[in-house]
Coordinates of C-alpha atoms in Angstrom, one line a residue:
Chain A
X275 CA -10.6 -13.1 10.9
X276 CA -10.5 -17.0 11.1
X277 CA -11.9 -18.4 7.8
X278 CA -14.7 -19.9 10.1
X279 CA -15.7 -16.4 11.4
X280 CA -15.2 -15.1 7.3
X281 CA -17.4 -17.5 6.1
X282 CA -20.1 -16.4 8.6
X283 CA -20.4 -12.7 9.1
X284 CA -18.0 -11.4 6.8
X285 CA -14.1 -9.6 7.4
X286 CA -14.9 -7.1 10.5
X287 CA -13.8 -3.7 11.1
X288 CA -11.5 -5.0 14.0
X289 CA -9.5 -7.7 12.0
X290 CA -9.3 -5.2 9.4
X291 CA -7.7 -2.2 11.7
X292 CA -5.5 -5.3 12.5
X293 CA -4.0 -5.9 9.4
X294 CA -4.2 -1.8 8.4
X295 CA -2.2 -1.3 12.0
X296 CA 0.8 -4.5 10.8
X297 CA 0.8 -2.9 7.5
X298 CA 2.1 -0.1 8.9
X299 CA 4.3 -1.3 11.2
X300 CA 5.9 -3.4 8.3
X301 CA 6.3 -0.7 6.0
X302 CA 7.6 2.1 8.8
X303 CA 9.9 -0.6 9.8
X304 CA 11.4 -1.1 6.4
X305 CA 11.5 2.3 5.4
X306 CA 15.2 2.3 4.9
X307 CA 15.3 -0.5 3.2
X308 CA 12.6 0.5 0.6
X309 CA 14.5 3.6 0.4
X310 CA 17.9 1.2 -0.5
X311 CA 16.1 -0.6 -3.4
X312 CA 14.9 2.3 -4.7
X313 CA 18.2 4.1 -4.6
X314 CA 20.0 1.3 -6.7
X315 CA 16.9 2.3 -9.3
X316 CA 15.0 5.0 -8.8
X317 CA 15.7 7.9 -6.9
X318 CA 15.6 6.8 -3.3
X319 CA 12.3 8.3 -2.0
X320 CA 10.1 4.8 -2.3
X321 CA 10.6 4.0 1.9
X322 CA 10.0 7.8 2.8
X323 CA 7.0 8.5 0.9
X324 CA 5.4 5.0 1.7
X325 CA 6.3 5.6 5.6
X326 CA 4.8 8.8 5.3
X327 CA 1.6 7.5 3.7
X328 CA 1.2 5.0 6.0
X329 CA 1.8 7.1 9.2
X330 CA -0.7 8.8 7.6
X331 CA -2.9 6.2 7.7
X332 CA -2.1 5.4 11.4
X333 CA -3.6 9.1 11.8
X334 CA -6.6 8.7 10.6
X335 CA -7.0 5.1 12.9
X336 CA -9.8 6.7 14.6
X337 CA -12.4 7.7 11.4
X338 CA -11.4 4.2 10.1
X339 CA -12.7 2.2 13.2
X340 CA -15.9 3.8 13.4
X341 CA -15.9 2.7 9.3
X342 CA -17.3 -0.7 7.1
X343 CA -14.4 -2.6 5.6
X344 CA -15.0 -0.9 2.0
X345 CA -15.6 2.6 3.4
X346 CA -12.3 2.0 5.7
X347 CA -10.5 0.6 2.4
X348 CA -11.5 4.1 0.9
X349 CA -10.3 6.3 3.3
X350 CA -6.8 4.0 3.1
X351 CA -7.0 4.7 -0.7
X352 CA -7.5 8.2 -0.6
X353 CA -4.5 9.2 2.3
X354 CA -2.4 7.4 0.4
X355 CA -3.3 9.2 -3.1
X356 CA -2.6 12.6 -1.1
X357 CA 0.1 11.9 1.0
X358 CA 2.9 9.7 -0.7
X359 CA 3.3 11.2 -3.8
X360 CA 5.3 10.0 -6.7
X361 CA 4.2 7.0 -8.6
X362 CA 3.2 5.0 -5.4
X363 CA 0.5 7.1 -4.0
X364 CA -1.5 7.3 -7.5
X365 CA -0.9 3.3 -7.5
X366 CA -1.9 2.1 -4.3
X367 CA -4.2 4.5 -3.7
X368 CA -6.1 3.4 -6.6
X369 CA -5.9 -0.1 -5.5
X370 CA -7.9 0.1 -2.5
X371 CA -10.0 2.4 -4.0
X372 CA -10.6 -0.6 -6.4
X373 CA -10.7 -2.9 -3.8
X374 CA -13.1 -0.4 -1.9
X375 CA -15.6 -0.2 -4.8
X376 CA -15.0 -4.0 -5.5
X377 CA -16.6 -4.7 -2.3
X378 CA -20.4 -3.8 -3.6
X379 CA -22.1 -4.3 0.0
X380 CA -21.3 -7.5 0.5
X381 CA -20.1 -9.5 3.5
X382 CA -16.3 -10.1 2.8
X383 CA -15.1 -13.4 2.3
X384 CA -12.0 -14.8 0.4
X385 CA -14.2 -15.3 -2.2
X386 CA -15.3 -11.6 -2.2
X387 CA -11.9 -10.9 -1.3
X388 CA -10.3 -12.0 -4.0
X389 CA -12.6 -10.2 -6.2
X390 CA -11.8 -7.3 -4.7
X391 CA -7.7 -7.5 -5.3
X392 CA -8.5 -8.6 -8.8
X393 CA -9.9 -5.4 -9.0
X394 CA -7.5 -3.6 -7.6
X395 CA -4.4 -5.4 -9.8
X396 CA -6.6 -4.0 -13.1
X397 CA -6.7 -0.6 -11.1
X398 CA -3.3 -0.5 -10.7
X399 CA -2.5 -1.7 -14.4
X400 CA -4.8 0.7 -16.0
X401 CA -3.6 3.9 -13.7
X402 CA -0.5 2.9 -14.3
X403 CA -0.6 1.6 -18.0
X404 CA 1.1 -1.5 -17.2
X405 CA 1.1 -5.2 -17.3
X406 CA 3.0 -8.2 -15.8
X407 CA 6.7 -8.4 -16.8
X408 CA 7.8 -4.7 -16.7
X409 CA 9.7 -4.9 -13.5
X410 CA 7.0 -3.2 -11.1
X411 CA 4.7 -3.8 -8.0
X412 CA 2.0 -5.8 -10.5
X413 CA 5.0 -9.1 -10.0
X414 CA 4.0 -10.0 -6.7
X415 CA 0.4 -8.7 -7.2
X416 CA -0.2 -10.7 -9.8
X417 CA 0.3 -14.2 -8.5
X418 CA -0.8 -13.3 -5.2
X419 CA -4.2 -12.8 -6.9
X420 CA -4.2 -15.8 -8.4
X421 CA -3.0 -17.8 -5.8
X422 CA -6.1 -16.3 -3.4
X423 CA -8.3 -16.7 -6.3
X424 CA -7.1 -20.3 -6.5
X425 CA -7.5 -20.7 -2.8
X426 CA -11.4 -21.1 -3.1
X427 CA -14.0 -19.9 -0.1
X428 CA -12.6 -22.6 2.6
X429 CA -9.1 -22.7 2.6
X430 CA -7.2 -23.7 5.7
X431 CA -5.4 -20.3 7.1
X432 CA -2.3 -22.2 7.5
X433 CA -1.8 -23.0 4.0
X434 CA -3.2 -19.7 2.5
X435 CA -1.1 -18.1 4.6
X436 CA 2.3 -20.0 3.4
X437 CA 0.4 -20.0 -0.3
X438 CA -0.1 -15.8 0.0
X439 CA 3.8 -15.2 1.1
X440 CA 5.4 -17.7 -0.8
X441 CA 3.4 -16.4 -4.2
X442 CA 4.7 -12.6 -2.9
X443 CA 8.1 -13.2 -1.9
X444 CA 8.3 -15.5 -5.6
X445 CA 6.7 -12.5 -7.4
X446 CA 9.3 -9.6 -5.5
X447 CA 12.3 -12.3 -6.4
X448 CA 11.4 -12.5 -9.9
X449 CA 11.9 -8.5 -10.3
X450 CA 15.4 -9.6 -9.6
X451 CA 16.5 -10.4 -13.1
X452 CA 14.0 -8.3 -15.0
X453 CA 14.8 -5.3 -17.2
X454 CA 12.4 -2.5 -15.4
X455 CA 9.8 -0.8 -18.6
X456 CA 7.8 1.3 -17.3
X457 CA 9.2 4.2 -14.2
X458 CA 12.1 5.9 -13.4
X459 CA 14.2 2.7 -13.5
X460 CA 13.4 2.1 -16.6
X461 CA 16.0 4.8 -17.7
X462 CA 18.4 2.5 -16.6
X463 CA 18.1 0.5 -19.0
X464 CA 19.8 -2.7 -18.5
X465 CA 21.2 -1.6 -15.4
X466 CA 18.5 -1.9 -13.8
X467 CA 18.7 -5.8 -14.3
X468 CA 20.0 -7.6 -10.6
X469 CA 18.0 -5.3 -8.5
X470 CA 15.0 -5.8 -6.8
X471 CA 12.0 -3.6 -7.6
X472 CA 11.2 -1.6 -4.3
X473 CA 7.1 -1.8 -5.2
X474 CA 7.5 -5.4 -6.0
X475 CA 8.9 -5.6 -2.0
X476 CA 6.9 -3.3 -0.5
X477 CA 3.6 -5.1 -2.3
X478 CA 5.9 -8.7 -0.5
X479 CA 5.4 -6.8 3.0
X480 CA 2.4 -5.7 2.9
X481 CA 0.9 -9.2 2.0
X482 CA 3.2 -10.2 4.7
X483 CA 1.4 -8.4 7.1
X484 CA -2.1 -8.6 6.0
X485 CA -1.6 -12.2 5.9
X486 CA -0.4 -12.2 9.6
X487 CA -2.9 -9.9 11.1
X488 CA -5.7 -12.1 9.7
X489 CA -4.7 -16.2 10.2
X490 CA -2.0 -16.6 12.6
X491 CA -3.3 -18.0 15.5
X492 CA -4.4 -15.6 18.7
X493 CA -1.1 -15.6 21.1
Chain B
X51 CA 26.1 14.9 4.9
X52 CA 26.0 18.6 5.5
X53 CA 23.2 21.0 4.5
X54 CA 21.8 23.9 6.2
X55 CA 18.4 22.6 8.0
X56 CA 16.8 21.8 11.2
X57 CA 14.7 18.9 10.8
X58 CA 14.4 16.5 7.6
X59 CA 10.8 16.6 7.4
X60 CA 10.5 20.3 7.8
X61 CA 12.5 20.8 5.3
X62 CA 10.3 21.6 2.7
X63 CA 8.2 24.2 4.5
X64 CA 10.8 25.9 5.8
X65 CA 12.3 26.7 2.7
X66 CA 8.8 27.5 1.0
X67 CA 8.3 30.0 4.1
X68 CA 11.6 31.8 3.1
X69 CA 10.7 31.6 -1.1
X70 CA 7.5 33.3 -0.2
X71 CA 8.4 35.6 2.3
X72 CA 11.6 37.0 0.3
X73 CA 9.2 36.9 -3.0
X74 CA 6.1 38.4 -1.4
X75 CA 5.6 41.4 -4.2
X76 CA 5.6 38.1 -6.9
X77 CA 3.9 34.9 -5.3
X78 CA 2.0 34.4 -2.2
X79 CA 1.4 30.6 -0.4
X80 CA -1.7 29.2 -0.9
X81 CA -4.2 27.6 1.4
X82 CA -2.6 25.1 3.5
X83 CA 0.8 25.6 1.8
X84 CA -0.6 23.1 -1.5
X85 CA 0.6 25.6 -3.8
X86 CA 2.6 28.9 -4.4
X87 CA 0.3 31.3 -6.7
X88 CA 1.1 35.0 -7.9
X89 CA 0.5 37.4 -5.6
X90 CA -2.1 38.9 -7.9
X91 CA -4.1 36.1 -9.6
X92 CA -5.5 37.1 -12.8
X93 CA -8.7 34.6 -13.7
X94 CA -9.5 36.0 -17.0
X95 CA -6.7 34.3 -18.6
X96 CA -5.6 31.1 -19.1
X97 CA -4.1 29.9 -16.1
X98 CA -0.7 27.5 -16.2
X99 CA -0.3 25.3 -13.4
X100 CA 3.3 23.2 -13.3
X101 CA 4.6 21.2 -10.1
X102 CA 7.0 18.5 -9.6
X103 CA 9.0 17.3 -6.8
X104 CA 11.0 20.0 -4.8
X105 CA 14.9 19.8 -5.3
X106 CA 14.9 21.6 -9.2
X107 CA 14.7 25.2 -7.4
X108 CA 14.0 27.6 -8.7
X109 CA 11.9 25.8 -11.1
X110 CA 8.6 25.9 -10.5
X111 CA 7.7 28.4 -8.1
X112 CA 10.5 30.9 -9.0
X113 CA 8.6 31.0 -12.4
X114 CA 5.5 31.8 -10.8
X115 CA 5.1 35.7 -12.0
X116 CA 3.5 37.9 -14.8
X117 CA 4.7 36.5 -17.9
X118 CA 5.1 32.9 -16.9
X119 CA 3.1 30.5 -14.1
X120 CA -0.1 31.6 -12.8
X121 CA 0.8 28.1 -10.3
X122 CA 3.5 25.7 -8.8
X123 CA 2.4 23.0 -6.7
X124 CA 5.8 21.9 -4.8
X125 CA 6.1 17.7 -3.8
X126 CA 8.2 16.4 -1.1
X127 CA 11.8 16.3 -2.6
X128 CA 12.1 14.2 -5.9
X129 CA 8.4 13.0 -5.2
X130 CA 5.7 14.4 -7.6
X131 CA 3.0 16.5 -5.7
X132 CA -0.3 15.3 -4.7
X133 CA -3.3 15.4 -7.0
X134 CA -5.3 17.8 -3.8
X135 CA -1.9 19.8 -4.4
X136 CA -3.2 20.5 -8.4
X137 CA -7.3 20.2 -7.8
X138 CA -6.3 23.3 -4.9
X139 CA -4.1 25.8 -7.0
X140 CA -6.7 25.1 -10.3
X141 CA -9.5 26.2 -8.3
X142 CA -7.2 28.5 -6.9
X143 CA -6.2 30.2 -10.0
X144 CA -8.3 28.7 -12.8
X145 CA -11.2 30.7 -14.2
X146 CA -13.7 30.4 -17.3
X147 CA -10.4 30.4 -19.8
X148 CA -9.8 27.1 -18.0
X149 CA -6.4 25.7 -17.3
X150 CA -3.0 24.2 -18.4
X151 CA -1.5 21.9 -16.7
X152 CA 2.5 22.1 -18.0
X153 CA 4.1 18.4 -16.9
X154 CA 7.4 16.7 -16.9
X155 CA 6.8 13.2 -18.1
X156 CA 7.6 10.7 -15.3
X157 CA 5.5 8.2 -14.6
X158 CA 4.5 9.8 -11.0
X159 CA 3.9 13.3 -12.4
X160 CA 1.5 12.1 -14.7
X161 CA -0.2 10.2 -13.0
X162 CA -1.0 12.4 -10.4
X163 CA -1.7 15.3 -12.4
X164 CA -3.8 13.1 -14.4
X165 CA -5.8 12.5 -11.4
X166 CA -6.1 16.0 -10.8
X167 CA -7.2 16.5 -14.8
X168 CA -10.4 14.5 -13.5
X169 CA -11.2 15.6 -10.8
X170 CA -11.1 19.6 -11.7
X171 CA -14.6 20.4 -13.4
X172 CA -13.2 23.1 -15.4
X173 CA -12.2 23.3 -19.1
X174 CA -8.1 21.7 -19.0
X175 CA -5.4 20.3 -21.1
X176 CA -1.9 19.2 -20.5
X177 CA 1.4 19.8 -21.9
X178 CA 3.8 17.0 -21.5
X179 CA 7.4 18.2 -21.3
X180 CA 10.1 15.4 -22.5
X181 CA 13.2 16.9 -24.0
X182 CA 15.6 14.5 -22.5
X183 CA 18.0 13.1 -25.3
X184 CA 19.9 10.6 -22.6
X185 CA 16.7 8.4 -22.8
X186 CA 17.5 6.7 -26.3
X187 CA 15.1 3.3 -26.2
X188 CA 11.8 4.6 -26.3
X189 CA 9.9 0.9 -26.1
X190 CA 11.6 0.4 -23.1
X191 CA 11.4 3.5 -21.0
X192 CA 7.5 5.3 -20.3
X193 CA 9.6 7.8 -22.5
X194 CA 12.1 10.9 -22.5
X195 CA 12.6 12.7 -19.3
X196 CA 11.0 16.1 -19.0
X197 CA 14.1 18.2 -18.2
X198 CA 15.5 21.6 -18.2
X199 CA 13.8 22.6 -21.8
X200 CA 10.6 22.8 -19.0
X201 CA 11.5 26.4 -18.4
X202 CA 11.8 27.5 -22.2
X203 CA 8.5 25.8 -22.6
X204 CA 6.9 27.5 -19.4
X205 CA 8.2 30.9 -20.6
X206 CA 6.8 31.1 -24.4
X207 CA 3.6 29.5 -23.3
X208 CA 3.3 31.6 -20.4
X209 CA 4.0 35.3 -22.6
X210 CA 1.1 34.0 -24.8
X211 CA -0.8 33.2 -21.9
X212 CA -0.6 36.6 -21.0
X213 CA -1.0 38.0 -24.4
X214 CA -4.6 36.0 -24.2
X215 CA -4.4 33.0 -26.4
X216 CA -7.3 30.5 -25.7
X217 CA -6.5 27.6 -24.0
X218 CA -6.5 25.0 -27.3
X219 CA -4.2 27.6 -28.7
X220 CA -1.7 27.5 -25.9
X221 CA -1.9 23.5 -25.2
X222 CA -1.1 23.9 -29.0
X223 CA 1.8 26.1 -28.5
X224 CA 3.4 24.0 -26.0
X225 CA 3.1 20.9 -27.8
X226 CA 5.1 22.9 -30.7
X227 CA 7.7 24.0 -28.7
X228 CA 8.6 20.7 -27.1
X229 CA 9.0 19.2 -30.2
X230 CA 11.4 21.9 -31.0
X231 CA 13.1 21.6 -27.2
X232 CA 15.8 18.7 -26.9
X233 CA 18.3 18.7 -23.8
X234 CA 21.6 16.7 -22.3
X235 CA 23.1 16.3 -18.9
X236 CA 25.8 15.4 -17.3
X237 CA 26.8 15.1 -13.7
X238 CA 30.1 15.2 -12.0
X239 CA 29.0 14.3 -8.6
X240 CA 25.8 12.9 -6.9
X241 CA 23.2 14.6 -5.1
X242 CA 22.0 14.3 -1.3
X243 CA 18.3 13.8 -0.6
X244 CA 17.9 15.8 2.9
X245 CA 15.5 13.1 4.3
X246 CA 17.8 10.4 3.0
X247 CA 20.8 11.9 4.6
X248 CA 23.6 10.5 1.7
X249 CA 24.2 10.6 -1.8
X250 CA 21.7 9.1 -4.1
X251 CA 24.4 7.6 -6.2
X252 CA 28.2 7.2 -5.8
X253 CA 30.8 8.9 -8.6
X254 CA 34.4 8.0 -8.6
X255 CA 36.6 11.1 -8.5
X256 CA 37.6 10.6 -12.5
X257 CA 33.9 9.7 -13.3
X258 CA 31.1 11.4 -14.5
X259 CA 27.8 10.1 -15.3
X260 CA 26.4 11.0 -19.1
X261 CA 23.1 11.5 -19.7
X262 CA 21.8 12.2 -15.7
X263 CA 18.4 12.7 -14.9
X264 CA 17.7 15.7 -12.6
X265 CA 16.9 13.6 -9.6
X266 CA 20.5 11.9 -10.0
X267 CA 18.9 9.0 -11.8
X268 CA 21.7 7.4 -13.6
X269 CA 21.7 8.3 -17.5
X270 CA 23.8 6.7 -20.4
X271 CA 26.5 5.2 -19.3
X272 CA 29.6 6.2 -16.8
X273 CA 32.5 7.3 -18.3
X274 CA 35.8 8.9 -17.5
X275 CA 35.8 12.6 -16.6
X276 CA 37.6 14.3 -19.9
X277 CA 37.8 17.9 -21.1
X278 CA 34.9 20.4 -20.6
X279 CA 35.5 20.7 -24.9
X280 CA 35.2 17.0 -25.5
X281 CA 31.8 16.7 -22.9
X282 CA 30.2 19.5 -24.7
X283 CA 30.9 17.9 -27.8
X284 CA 28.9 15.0 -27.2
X285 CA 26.3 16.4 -25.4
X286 CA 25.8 18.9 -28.5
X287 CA 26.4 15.5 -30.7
X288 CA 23.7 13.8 -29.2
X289 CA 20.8 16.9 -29.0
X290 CA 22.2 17.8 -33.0
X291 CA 21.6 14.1 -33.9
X292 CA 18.2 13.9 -32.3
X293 CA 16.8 17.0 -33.4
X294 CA 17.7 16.4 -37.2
X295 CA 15.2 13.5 -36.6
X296 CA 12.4 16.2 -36.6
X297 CA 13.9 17.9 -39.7
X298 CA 15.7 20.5 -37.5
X299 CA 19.5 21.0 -39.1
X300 CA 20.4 24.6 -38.6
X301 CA 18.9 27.6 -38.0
X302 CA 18.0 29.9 -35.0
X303 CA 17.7 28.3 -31.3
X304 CA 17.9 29.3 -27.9
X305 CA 20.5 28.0 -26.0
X306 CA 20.2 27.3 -22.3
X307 CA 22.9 25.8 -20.3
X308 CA 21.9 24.9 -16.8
X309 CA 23.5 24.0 -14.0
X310 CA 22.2 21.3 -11.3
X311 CA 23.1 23.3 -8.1
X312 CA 26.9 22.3 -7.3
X313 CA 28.3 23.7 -9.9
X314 CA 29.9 27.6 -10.0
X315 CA 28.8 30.0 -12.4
X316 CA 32.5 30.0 -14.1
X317 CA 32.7 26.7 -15.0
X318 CA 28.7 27.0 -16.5
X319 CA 29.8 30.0 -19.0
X320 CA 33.0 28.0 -20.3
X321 CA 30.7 25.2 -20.8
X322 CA 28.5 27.6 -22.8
X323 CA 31.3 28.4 -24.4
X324 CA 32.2 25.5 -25.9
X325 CA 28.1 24.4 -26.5
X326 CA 27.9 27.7 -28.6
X327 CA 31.1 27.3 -30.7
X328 CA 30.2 23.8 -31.7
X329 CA 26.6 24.4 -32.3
X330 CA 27.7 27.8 -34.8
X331 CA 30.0 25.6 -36.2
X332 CA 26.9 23.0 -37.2
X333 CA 25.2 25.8 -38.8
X334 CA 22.9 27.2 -35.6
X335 CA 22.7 30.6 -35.1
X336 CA 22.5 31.6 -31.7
X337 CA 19.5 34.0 -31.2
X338 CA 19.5 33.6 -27.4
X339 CA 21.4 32.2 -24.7
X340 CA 20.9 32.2 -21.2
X341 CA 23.1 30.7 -18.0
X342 CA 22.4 29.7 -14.9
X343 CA 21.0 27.2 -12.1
X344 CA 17.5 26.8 -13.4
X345 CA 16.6 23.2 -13.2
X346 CA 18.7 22.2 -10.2
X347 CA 19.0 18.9 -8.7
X348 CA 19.9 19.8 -5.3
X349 CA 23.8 19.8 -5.1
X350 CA 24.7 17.9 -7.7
X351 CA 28.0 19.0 -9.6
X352 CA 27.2 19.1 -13.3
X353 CA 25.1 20.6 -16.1
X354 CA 22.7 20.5 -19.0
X355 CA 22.8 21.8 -22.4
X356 CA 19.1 22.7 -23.9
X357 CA 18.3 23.9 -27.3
X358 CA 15.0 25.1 -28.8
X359 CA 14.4 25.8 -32.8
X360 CA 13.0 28.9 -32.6
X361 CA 10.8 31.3 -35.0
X362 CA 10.4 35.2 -35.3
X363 CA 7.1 34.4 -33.1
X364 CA 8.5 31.9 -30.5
X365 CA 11.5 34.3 -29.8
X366 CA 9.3 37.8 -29.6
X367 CA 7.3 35.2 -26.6
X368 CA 10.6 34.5 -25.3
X369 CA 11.3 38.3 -25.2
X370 CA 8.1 39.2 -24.0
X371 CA 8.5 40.6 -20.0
X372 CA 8.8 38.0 -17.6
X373 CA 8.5 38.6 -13.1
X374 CA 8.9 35.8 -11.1
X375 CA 11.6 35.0 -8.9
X376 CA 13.7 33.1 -11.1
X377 CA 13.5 34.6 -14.4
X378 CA 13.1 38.9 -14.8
X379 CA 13.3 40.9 -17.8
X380 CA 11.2 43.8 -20.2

């Protein structure tokens, strides 16, 4: 969607299946890397189960374009709570279930929209009793939330989109130095300080994507 | 890398077509391959339901059987199962007793058991296993690992399933033998994930990693690979020290040392060995003790030293007969 065309009749099903198709290519594509991160703190399954989530998602392409944006969001939400497993299904499944809900019939635009991820970042704190600070996805999240809340309902697509990345590649970064509270590296303990946190990057990509699928400019 | 398989992402199939096929008199596949059940589901009873990623075989689907799980629902390797995996086998298996849902207590296996808690209608309660030792700072971890101790726990509770006990008496029962239930592992070598095709972790050859997890998460701290007398020792040290926390100091206890899958059944028994001389030397009497690759974690090199303070009552459960692939006796 252009913001012009967002303002007017609301995100469509096509820019949506955009963004839902680039998300998967981003996270197939850096499968091996998510499965790196997680291997330096977890136990190395982060890239497998998200690729097999998402492929998931790619099956189900069909039922989704013939959806609205919060039914399509639902059906995202609910592959990817049956299909990845681990911690990461349960969590972003239950933040477009959020963001699904969060929707309430409404035309969708960055207003609306960042209602809806607002809701989905208390989702994904309350399923997975967390807050900001422990070392998990809910670092980028967090200020990418704030920085599309900030954004207002007529922000230039250029800038929201350098605003969006910039505030998820800041947020994945400052996992970095962080001592990880809450999942499996937390039993690290203060080894797990210097790595990356593989939901912090995967959250980075996928706000990559959706951020590219929607503004850049037609080719 | 070298393991016996065809295709990464088959794996797990494959290997739950042979369990089921070679264990067909015990536990049958259930719809869609979301769960293993017995082969003769008994709904007037309480039913247990454990899962957790696949990789610990033969927990839990060898302890599916009379005596023990009514349930196992199997996730990819390391990766908790689904909540459809849980909501399929309660339905499967629950019945007006309701159900109990036995958990290791990572952050993904709650939460998607959790999920499953709300979505199945019928009367449920969980037991959260977490007899891990290795995980010493509790504000900053989502707590102790569930860990080998899982299988004493899913034994006792299972017999009294059997014997009939009501669902708030067995969620009851499990809770009680947790907290009696504290376990230790080491590892001498990493393991290999099949779909990630190397080792999880790397181990120099005089290293050995105190405290592991059994997905090969790191534990304690590394340290230089000593005598099998002086690793016992402060695996034993450590469970002694956390268990006289709960007032524990002596007494009878079950004894289980478990290996992780690369390690040979000679080296496990000296390790018992030296486990059951130190702990009778502390003033434990050993009322039980049982060997073996229980709790695996794939082909890691290493083991795990559980204890569990035991009672007259607890230890006539833990006698009680038992059929399941993994564990047989009475």
């Amino acid at each position: 969607m252009s913001s012009t065309d967002a303002a007017q009749t609301g995100l469509t099903i096509e820019a949506l299946t955009k963004a839902i198709d680039a998300v998967v290519a981003t996270i197939v594509d850096h499968a091996s890397e998510l499965t790196d991160l997680d291997m330096a703190i977890g136990d190395g399954d982060h890239g497998l189960n998200m690729k097999r989530g998402f492929e998931a998602v790619r099956g189900a392409a069909a039922k989704i374009a013939a959806q609205t944006p919060a039914d399509a969001l639902k059906t995202i939400g609910t592959t990817l709570i049956m299909t990845v497993g681990g911690a990461s299904g349960p969590l972003y499944g239950s933040l477009f279930l959020a963001m699904s809900k969060a929707v309430a019939d409404r035309p969708i635009d960055l207003v609306v929209a960042a209602e809806m991820l607002e809701a989905g970042i208390q989702a994904v704190q309350s399923r997975g009793k967390s807050h900001a600070g422990e070392k998990t996805m809910l670092e980028t999240l967090i200020p990418v939330g704030a920085a599309l809340t900030a954004a207002g309902p007529a922000a230039d697509p250029a800038a929201l989109t350098a605003a969006l990345k910039a505030a998820a590649a800041a947020g994945a970064a400052s996992t970095v130095p962080l001592r990880a509270s809450k999942g499996r590296a937390s039993f690290l303990g203060e080894r797990s300080i210097g790595h990356m946190d593989p939901g912090a990057r995967s959250s980075e990509l996928m706000v990559g994507a959706v951020c590219d699928a929607f503004f850049a400019p037609a080719p | 890398m070298k393991k016996f398989m065809n295709d990464a992402e088959q794996f797990l199939s494959e290997s739950l077509a042979g369990f089921v096929a070679v264990h067909a008199d015990v536990v049958a596949l259930g719809e869609g391959g979301l769960y293993v059940s017995r082969a003769a589901p008994n709904k007037a009873k309480v039913a247990l339901i454990s899962g957790g990623g696949s990789g610990h075989e033969p927990l839990h689907a060898g302890f599916v059987g009379t005596g023990m799980l009514d349930a196992a629902c199997p996730g990819q390797v390391f990766t908790s199962p689904t909540p459809d995996q849980m909501l399929a086998a309660a339905n499967a298996v629950g019945g007006a007793p309701g159900v109990l849902f036995i958990v290791k207590n990572y952050s993904g296996d709650c939460m998607n058991f959790e999920m499953a808690a709300e979505l199945y209608e019928g009367k449920i309660a969980t037991v959260l296993v977490n007899d891990d030792v290795a995980v010493e700072d509790s504000t900053w971890t989502t707590g102790r690992r569930g860990v080998a101790g899982t299988m004493i726990v899913e034994k006792i509770v299972g017999a009294a399933a059997e014997a009939g006990k009501s669902l708030d008496e067995l969620k009851a029962l499990g809770d009680r033998v947790v907290a009696a239930t504290r376990s230790m592992g080491v590892a001498l070598t990493s393991c290999t994930v099949p779909a990630a095709g190397k080792p999880t972790f790397t181990l120099g050859e005089d290293e050995m990693e105190m405290g592991v997890g059994i997905h090969g998460e790191p534990g304690r701290r590394r340290v230089k690979l000593t005598s099998a007398k002086t690793i016992a020792g402060e695996m034993v040290e450590a469970i002694v020290a956390d268990i006289a926390k709960s007032g524990v100091t002596g007494g009878p206890i079950i004894l289980l040392v478990n290996g992780f899958g690369g390690t040979p059944a000679g080296e496990l028994y000296l390790m018992a060995e030296m486990a059951r001389t130190d702990l009778a030397a502390r003033g434990f009497t050993l009322a039980r003790m049982i060997v073996g690759n229980y709790i695996t974690s794939l082909d890691m090199a290493g083991c795990s030293i559980t204890i569990t303070a035991v009672d007259d009552a607890l230890l006539a459960l833990w006698d009680a007969p038992v059929k399941t692939a993994g564990l047989v006796w009475g």
